[in-house]
PDB file of C-alpha atoms in Angstrom:
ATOM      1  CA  UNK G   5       0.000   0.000   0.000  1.00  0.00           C
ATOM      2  CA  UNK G   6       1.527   2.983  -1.285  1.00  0.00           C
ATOM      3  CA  UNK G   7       2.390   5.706   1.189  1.00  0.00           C
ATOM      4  CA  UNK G   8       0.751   9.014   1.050  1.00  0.00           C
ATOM      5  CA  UNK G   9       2.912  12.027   1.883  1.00  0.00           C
ATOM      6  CA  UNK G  10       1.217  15.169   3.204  1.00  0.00           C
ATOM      7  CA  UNK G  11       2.477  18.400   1.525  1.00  0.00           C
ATOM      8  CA  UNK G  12       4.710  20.279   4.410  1.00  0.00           C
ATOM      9  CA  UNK G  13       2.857  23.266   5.747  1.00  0.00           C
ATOM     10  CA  UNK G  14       3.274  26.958   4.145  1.00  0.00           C
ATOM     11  CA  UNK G  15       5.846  28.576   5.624  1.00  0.00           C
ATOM     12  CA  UNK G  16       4.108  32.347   7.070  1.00  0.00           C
ATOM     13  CA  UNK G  17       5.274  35.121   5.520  1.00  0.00           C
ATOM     14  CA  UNK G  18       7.748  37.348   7.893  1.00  0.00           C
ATOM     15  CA  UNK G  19       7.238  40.822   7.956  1.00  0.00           C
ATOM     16  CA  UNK G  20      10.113  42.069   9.821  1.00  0.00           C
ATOM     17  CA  UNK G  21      10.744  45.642  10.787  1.00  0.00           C
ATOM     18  CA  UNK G  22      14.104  45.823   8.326  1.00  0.00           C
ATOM     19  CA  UNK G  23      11.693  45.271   5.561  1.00  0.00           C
ATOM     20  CA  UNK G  24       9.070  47.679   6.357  1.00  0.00           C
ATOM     21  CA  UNK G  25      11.627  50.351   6.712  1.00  0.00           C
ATOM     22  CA  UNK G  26      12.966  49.378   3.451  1.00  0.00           C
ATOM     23  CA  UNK G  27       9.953  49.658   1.698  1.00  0.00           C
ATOM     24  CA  UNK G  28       8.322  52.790   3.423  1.00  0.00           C
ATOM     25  CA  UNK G  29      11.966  54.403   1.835  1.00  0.00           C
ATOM     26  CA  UNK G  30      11.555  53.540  -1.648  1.00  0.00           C
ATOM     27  CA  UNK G  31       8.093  55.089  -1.181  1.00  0.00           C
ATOM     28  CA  UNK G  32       9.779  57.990   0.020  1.00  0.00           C
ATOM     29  CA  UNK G  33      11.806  57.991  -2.651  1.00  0.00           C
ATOM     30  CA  UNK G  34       9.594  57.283  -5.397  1.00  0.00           C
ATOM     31  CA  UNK G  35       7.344  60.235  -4.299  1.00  0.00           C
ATOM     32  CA  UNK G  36      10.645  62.499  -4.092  1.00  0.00           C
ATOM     33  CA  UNK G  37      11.390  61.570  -7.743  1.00  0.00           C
ATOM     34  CA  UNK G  38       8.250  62.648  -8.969  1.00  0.00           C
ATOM     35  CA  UNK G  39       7.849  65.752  -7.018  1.00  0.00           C
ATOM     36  CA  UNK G  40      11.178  66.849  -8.638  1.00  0.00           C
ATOM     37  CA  UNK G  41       9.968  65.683 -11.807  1.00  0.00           C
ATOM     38  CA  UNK G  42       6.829  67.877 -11.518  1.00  0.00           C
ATOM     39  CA  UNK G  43       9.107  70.859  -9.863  1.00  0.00           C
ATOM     40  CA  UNK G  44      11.046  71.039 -13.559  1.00  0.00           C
ATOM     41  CA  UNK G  45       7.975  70.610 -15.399  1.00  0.00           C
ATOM     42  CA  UNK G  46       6.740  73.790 -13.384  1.00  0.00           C
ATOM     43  CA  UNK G  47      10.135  75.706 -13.422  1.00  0.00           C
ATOM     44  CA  UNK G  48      11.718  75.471 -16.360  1.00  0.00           C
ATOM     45  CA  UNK G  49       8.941  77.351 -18.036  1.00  0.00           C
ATOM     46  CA  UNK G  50       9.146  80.294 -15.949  1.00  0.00           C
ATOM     47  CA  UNK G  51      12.763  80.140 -15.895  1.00  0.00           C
ATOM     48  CA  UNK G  52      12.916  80.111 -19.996  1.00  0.00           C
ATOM     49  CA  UNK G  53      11.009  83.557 -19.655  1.00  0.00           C
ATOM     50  CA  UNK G  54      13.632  84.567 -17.263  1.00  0.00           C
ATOM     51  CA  UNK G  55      16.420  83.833 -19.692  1.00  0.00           C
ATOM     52  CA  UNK G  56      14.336  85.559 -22.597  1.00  0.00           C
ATOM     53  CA  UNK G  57      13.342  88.800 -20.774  1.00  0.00           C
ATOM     54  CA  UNK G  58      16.890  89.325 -19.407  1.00  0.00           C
ATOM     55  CA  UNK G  59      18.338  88.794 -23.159  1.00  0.00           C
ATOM     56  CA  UNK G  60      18.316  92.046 -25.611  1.00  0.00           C
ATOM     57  CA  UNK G  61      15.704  91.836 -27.937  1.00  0.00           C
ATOM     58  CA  UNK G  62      18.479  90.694 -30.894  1.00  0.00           C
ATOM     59  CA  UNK G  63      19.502  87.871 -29.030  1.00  0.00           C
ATOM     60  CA  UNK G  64      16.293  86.089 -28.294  1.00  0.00           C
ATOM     61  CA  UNK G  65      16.482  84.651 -32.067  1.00  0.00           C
ATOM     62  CA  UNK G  66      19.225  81.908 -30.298  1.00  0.00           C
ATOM     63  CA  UNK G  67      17.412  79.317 -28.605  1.00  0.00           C
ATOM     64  CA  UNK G  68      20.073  79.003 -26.117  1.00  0.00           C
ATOM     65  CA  UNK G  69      20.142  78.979 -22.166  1.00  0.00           C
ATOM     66  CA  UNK G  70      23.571  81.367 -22.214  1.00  0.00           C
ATOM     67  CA  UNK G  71      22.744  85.172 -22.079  1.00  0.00           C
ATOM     68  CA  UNK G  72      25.891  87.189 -23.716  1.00  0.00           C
ATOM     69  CA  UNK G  73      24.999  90.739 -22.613  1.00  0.00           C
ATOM     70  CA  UNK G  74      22.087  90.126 -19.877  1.00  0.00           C
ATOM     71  CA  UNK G  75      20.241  93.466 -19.247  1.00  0.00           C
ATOM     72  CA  UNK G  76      16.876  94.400 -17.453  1.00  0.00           C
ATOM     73  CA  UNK G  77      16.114  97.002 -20.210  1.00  0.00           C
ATOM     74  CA  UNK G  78      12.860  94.997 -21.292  1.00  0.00           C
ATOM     75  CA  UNK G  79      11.396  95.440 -17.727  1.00  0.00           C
ATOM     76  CA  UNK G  80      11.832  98.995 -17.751  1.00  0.00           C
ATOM     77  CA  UNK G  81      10.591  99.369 -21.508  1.00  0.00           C
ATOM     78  CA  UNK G  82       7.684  97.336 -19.962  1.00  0.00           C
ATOM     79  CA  UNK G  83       6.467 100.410 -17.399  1.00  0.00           C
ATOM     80  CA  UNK G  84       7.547 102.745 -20.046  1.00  0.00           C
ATOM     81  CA  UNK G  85       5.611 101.512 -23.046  1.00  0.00           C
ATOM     82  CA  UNK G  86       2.557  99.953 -20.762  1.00  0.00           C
ATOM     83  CA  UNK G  87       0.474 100.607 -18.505  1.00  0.00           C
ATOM     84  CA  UNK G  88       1.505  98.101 -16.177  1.00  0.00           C
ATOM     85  CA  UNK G  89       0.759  99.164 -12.759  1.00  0.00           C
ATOM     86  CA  UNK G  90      -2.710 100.253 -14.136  1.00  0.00           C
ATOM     87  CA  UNK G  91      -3.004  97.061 -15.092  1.00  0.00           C
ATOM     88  CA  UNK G  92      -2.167  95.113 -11.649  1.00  0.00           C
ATOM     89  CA  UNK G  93      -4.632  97.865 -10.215  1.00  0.00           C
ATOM     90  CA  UNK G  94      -7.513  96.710 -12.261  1.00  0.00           C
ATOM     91  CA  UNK G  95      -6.582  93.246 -12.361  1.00  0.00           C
ATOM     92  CA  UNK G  96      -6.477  93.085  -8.380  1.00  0.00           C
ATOM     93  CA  UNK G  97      -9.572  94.824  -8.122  1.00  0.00           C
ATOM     94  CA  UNK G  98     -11.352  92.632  -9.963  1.00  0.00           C
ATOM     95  CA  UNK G  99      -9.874  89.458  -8.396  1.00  0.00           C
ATOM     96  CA  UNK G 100     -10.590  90.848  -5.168  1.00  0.00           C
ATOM     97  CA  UNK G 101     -14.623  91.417  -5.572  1.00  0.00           C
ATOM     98  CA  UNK G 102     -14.766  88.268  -7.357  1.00  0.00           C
ATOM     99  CA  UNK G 103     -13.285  86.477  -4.760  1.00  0.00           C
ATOM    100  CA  UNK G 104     -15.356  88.019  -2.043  1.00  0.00           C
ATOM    101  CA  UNK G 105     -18.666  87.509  -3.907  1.00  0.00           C
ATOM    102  CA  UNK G 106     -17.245  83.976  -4.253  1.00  0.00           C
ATOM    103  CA  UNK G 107     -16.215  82.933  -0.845  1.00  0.00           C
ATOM    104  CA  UNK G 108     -20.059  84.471   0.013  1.00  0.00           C
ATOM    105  CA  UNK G 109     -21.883  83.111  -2.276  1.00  0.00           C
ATOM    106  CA  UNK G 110     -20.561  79.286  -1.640  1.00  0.00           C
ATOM    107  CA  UNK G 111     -20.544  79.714   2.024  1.00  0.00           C
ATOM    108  CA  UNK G 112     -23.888  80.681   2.400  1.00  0.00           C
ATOM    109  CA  UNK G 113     -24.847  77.768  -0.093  1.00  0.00           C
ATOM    110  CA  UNK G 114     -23.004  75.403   1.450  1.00  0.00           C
ATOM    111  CA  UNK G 115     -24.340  76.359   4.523  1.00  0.00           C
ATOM    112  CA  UNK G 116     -27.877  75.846   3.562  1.00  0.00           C
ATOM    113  CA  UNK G 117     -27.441  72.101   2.251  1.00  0.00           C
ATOM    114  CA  UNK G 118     -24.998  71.393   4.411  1.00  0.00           C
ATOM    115  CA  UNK G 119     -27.620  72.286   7.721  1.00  0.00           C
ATOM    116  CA  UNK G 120     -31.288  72.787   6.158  1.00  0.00           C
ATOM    117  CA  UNK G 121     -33.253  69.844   6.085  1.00  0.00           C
ATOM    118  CA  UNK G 122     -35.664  70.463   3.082  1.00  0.00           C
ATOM    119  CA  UNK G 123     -37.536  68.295   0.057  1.00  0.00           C
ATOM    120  CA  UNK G 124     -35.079  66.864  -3.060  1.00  0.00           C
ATOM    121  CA  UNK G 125     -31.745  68.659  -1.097  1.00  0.00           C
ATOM    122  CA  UNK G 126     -29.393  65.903  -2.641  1.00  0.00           C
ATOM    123  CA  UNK G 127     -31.260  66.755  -5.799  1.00  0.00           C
ATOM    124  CA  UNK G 128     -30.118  70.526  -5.036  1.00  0.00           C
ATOM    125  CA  UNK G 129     -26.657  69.811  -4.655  1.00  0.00           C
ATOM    126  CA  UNK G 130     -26.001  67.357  -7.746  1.00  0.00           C
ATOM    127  CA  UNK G 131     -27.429  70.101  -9.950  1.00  0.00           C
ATOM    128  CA  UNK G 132     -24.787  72.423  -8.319  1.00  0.00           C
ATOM    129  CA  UNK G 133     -22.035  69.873  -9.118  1.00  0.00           C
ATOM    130  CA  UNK G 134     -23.623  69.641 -12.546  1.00  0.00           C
ATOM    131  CA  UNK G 135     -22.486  73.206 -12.970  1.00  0.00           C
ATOM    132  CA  UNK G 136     -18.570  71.597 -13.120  1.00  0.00           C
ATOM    133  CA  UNK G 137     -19.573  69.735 -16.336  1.00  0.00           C
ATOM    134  CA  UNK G 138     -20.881  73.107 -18.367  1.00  0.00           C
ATOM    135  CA  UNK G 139     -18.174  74.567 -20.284  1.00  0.00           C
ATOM    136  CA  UNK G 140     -18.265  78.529 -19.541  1.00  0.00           C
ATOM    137  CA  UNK G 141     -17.617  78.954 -23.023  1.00  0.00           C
ATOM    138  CA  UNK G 142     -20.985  78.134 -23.508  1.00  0.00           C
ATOM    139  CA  UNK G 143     -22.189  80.851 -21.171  1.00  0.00           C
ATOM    140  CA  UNK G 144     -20.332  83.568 -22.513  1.00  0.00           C
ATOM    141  CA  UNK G 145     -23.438  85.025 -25.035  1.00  0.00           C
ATOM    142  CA  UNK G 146     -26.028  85.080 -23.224  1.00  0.00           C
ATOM    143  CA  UNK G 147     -24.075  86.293 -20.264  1.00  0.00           C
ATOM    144  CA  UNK G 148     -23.043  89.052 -22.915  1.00  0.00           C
ATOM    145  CA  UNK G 149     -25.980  90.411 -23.867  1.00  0.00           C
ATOM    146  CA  UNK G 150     -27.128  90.166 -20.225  1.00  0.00           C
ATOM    147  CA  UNK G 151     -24.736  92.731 -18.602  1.00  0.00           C
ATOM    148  CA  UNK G 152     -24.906  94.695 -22.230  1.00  0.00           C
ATOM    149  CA  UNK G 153     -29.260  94.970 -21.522  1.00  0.00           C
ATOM    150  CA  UNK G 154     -27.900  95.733 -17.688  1.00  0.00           C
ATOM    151  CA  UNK G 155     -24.967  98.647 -19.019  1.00  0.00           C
ATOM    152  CA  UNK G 156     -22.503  96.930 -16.895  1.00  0.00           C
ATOM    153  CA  UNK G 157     -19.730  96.512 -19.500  1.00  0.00           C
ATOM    154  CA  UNK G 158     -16.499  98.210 -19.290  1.00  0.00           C
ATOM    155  CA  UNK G 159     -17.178  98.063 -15.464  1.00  0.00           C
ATOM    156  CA  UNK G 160     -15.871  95.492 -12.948  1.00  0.00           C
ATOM    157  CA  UNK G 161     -18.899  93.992 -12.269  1.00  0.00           C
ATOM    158  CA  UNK G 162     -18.877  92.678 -15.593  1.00  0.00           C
ATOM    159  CA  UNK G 163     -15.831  90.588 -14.769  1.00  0.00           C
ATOM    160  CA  UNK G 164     -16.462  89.454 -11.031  1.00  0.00           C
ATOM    161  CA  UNK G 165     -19.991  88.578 -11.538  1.00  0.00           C
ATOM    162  CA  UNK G 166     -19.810  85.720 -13.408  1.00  0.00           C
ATOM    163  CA  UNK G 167     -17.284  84.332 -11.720  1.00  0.00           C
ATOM    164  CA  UNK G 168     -18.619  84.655  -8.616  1.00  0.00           C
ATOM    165  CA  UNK G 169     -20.854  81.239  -8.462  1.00  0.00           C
ATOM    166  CA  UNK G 170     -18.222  78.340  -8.440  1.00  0.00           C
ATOM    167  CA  UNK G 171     -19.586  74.621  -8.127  1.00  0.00           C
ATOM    168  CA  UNK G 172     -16.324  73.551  -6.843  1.00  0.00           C
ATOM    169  CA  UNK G 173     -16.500  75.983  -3.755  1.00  0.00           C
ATOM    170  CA  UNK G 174     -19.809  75.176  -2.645  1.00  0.00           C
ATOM    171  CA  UNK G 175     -18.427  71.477  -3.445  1.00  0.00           C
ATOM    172  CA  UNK G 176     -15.496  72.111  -0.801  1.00  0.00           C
ATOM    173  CA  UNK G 177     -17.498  74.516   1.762  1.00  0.00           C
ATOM    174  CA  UNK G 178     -20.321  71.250   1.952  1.00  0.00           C
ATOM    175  CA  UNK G 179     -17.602  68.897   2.764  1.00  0.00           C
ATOM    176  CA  UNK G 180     -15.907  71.018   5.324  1.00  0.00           C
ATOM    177  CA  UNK G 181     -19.305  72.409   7.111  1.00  0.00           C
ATOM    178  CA  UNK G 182     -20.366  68.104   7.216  1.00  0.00           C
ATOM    179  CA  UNK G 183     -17.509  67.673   9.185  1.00  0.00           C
ATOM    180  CA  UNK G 184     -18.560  70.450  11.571  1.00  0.00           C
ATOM    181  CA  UNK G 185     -19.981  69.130  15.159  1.00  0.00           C
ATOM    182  CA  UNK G 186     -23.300  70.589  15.505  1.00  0.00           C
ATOM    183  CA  UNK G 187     -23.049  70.511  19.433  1.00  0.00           C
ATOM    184  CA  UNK G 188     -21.962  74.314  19.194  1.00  0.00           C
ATOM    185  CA  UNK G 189     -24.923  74.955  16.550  1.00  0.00           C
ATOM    186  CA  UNK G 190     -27.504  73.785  18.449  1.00  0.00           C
ATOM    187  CA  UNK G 191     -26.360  75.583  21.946  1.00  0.00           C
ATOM    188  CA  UNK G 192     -26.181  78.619  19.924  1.00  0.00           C
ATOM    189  CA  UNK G 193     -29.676  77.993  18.600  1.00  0.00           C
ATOM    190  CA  UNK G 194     -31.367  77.255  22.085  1.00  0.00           C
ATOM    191  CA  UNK G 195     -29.827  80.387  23.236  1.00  0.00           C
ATOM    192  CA  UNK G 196     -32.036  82.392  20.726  1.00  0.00           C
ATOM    193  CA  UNK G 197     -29.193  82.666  17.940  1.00  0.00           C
ATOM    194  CA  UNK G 198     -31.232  83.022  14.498  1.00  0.00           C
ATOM    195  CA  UNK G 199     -29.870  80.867  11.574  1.00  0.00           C
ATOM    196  CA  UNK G 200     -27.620  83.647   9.990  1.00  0.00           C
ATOM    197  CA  UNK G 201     -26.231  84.811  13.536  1.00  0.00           C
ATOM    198  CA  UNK G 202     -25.145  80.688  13.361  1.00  0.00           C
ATOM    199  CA  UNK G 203     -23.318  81.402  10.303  1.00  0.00           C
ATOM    200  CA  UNK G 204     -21.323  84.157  10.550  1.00  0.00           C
ATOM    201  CA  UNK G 205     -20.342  84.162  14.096  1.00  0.00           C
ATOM    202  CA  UNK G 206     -20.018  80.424  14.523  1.00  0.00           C
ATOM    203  CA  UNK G 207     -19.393  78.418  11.724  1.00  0.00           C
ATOM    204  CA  UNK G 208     -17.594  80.946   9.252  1.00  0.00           C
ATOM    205  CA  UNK G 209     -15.209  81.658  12.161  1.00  0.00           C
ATOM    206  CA  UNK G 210     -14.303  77.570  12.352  1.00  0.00           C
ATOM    207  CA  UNK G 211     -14.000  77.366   8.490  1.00  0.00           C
ATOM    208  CA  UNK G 212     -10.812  79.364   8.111  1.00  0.00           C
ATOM    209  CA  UNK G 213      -9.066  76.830   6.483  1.00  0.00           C
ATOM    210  CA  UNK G 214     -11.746  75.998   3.449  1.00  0.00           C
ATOM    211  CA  UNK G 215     -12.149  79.868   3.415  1.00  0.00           C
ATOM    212  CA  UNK G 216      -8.666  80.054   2.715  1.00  0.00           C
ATOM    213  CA  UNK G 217      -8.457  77.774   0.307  1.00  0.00           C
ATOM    214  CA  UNK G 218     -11.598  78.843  -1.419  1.00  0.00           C
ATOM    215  CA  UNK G 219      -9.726  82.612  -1.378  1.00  0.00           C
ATOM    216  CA  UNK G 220      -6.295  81.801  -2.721  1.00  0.00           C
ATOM    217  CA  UNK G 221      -7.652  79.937  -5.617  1.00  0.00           C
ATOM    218  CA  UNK G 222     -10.667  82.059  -6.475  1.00  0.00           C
ATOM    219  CA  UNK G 223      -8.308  84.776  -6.780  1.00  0.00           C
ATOM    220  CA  UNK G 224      -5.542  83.013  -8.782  1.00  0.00           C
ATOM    221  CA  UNK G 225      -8.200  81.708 -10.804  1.00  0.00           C
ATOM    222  CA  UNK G 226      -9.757  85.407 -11.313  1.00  0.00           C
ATOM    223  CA  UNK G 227      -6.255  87.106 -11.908  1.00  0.00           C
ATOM    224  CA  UNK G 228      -5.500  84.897 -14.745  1.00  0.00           C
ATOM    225  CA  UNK G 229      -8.834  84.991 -16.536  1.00  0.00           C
ATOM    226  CA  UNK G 230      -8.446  86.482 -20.153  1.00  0.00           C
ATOM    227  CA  UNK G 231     -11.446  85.544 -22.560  1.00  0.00           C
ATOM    228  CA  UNK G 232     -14.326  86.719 -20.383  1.00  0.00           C
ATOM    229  CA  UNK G 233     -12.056  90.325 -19.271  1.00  0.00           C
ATOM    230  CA  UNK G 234     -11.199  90.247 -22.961  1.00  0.00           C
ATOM    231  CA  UNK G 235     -14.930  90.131 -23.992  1.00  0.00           C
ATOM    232  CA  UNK G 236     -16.264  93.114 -21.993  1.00  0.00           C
ATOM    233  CA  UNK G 237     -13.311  95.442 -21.027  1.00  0.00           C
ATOM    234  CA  UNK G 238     -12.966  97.514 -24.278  1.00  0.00           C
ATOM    235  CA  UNK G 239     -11.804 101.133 -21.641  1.00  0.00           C
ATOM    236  CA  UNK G 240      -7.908 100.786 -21.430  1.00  0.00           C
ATOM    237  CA  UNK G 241      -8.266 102.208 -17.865  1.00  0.00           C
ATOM    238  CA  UNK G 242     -10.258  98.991 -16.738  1.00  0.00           C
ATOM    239  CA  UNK G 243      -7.806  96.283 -18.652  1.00  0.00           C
ATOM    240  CA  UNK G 244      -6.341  93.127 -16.317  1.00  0.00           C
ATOM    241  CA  UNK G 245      -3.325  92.086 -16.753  1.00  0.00           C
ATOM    242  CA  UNK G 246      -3.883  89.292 -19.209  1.00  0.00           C
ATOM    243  CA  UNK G 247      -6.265  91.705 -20.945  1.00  0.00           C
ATOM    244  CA  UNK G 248      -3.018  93.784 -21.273  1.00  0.00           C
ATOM    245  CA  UNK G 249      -0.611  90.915 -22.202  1.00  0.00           C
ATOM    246  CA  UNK G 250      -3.049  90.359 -25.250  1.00  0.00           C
ATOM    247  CA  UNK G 251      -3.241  93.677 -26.692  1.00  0.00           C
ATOM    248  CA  UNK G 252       0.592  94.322 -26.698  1.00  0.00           C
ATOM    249  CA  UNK G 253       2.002  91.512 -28.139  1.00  0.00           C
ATOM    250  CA  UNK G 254       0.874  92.746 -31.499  1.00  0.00           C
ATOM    251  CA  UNK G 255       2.334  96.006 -30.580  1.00  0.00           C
ATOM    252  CA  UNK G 256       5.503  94.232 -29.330  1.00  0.00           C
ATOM    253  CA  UNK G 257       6.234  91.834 -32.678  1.00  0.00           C
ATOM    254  CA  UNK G 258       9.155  89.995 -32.605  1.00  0.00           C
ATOM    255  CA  UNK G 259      10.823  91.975 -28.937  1.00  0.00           C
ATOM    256  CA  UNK G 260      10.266  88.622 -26.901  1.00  0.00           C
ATOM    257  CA  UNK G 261      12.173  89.779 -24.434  1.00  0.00           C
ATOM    258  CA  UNK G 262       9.956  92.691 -23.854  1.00  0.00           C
ATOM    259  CA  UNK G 263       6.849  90.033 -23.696  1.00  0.00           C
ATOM    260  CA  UNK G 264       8.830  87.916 -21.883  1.00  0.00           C
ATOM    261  CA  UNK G 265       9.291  90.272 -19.372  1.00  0.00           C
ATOM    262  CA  UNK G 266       5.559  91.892 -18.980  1.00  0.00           C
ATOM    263  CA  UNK G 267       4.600  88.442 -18.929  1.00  0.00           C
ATOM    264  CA  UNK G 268       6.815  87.646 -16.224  1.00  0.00           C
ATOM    265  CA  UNK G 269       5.980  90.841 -14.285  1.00  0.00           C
ATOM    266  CA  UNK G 270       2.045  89.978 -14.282  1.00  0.00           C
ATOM    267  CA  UNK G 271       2.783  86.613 -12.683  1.00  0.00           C
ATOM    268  CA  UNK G 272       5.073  88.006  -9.680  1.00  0.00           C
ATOM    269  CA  UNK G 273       2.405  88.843  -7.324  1.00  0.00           C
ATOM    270  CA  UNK G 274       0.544  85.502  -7.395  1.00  0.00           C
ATOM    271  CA  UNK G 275       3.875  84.374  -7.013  1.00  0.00           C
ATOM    272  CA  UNK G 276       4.489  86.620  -3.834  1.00  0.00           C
ATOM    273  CA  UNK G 277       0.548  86.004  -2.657  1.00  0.00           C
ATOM    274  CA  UNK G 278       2.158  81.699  -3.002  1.00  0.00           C
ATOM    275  CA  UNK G 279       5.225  82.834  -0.470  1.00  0.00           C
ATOM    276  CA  UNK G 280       2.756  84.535   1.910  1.00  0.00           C
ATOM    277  CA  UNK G 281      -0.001  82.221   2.523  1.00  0.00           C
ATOM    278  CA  UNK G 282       1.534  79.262   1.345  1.00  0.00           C
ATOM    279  CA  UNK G 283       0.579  77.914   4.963  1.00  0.00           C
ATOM    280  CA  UNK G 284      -2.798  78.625   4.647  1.00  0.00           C
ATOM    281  CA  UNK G 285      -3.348  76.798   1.022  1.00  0.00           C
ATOM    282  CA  UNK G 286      -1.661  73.447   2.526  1.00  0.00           C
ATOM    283  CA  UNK G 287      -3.801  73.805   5.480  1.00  0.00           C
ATOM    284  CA  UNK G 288      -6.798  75.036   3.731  1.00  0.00           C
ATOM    285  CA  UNK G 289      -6.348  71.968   0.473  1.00  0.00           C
ATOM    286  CA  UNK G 290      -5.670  69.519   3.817  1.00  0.00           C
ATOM    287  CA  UNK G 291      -8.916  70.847   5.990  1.00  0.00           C
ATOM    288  CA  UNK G 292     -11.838  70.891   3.209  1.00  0.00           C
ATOM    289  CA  UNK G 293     -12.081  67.093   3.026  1.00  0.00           C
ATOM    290  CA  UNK G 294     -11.579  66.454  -0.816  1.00  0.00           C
ATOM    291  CA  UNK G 295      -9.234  63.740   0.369  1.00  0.00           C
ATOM    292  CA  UNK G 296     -11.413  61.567   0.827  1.00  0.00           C
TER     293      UNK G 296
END
């Protein structure tokens, strides 16, 4: 009678400490890699329009790194030949109220589905998120001939106004007010607090973080806006700064460096609004509950 042999238990897999370690620093590396990878995608860009604005206009032609004579003559042509500081005026201006009317707008919204119990409220806030799916090129007649019939062109208004509603910031207000404890709410609400009273003095307060993220990219977002601003500015004493950009590089031609460098001037204060709240974007993108 033949023998049977019984296969020799599976050996259990180890998982020692040496090996965790080892992994969790290839992770760490792997996410360096492409953080770098993503840093040169960003900076080489912007530092190409360094190189170019600091070249004379007769050396831009060679497509090389190396700058023979470098000179800062194209900046100063820039606030000679433009009007650039009318420009970041009317471009921060019109960031700013659009920005405002935004971070009210989707707070209050957010607010209401967020703590109103009423009839079809998911239904409510789908259709919002709907809103991310429209195209606003598709908007841009009718909202045209709206503010023309309303004599708001050539006016600010024009420009923050349709920027003001933003699906993705009631999205991100929702989230963050959900993960609000309603403890405070409801003591506030016994003690005679009306609904309004709830949110401005209580919640709003807490919120700092999605209001700061809603803020910083509302207003990046509004800064760099050119087909809308382009559409109904037509007074050169109302122009943005992209509006700007666009009606000089005909007037430029071939002086790159000179674009270069009223290009590069329009981008340096959302680069020093980055350096001065950078704390509050992490905080705010790491507080509004997108992460999951």
């Amino acid at each position: 009678m033949a023998t049977e042999t019984l296969a020799p238990p599976l050996r259990a897999r180890v998982v020692t400490v040496e090996t965790v370690d080892r992994r969790v620093a290839i992770f760490n590396r792997v996410c360096i890699g492409v953080l770098i990878a993503f840093a040169l995608l960003w900076l080489v860009p912007i530092l190409w329009a360094l190189d170019t604005a600091m070249k004379p206009n007769a050396e831009t032609v060679n497509t090389t790194w190396w700058i023979e004579n470098p000179t800062f003559a194209a900046f100063g042509r820039v606030f000679t030949d433009t009007d650039m500081l009318r420009w970041w005026a009317s471009t921060f201006i019109a960031s700013a109220l659009s920005t405002v009317l935004t971070v009210v707008t989707a707070s209050l919204a957010a607010f209401a589905l967020s703590r109103m119990r009423f009839r079809y409220r998911n239904l409510v806030f789908w259709f919002i998120l709907a809103g991310i799916m429209v195209p606003s090129q598709v908007l841009m007649v009718p909202q045209f001939r709206e503010f023309q019939s309303l004599g708001l062109l050539n006016t600010f208004w024009a420009v923050a106004l349709p920027q003001a509603p933003t699906a993705i910031a009631v999205f991100i207000f929702k989230q963050f007010f959900d993960g609000l404890p309603a403890d405070l709410e409801e003591a506030a609400r016994v003690d005679g607090a009306s609904f309004f009273r709830i949110y401005r003095q209580i919640v709003l307060p807490l919120s700092r973080p999605a209001v700061a993220a809603v803020a910083i990219f509302s207003f990046v977002w509004a800064w760099n806006s050119l087909l809308w601003p382009l559409l109904v500015l037509t007074n050169p004493d109302l122009m943005t700064i992209p509006v700007g950009l666009a009606t000089v590089q005909g007037a430029f031609g071939i002086r790159y460096a000179d674009t270069m460098a009223t290009a590069v001037l329009g981008a340096v204060p959302l680069v020093a609004l980055f350096l001065l709240f950078q704390r509050n974007i992490v905080e705010g993108i790491a507080g509004t509950g997108i992460k999951g």
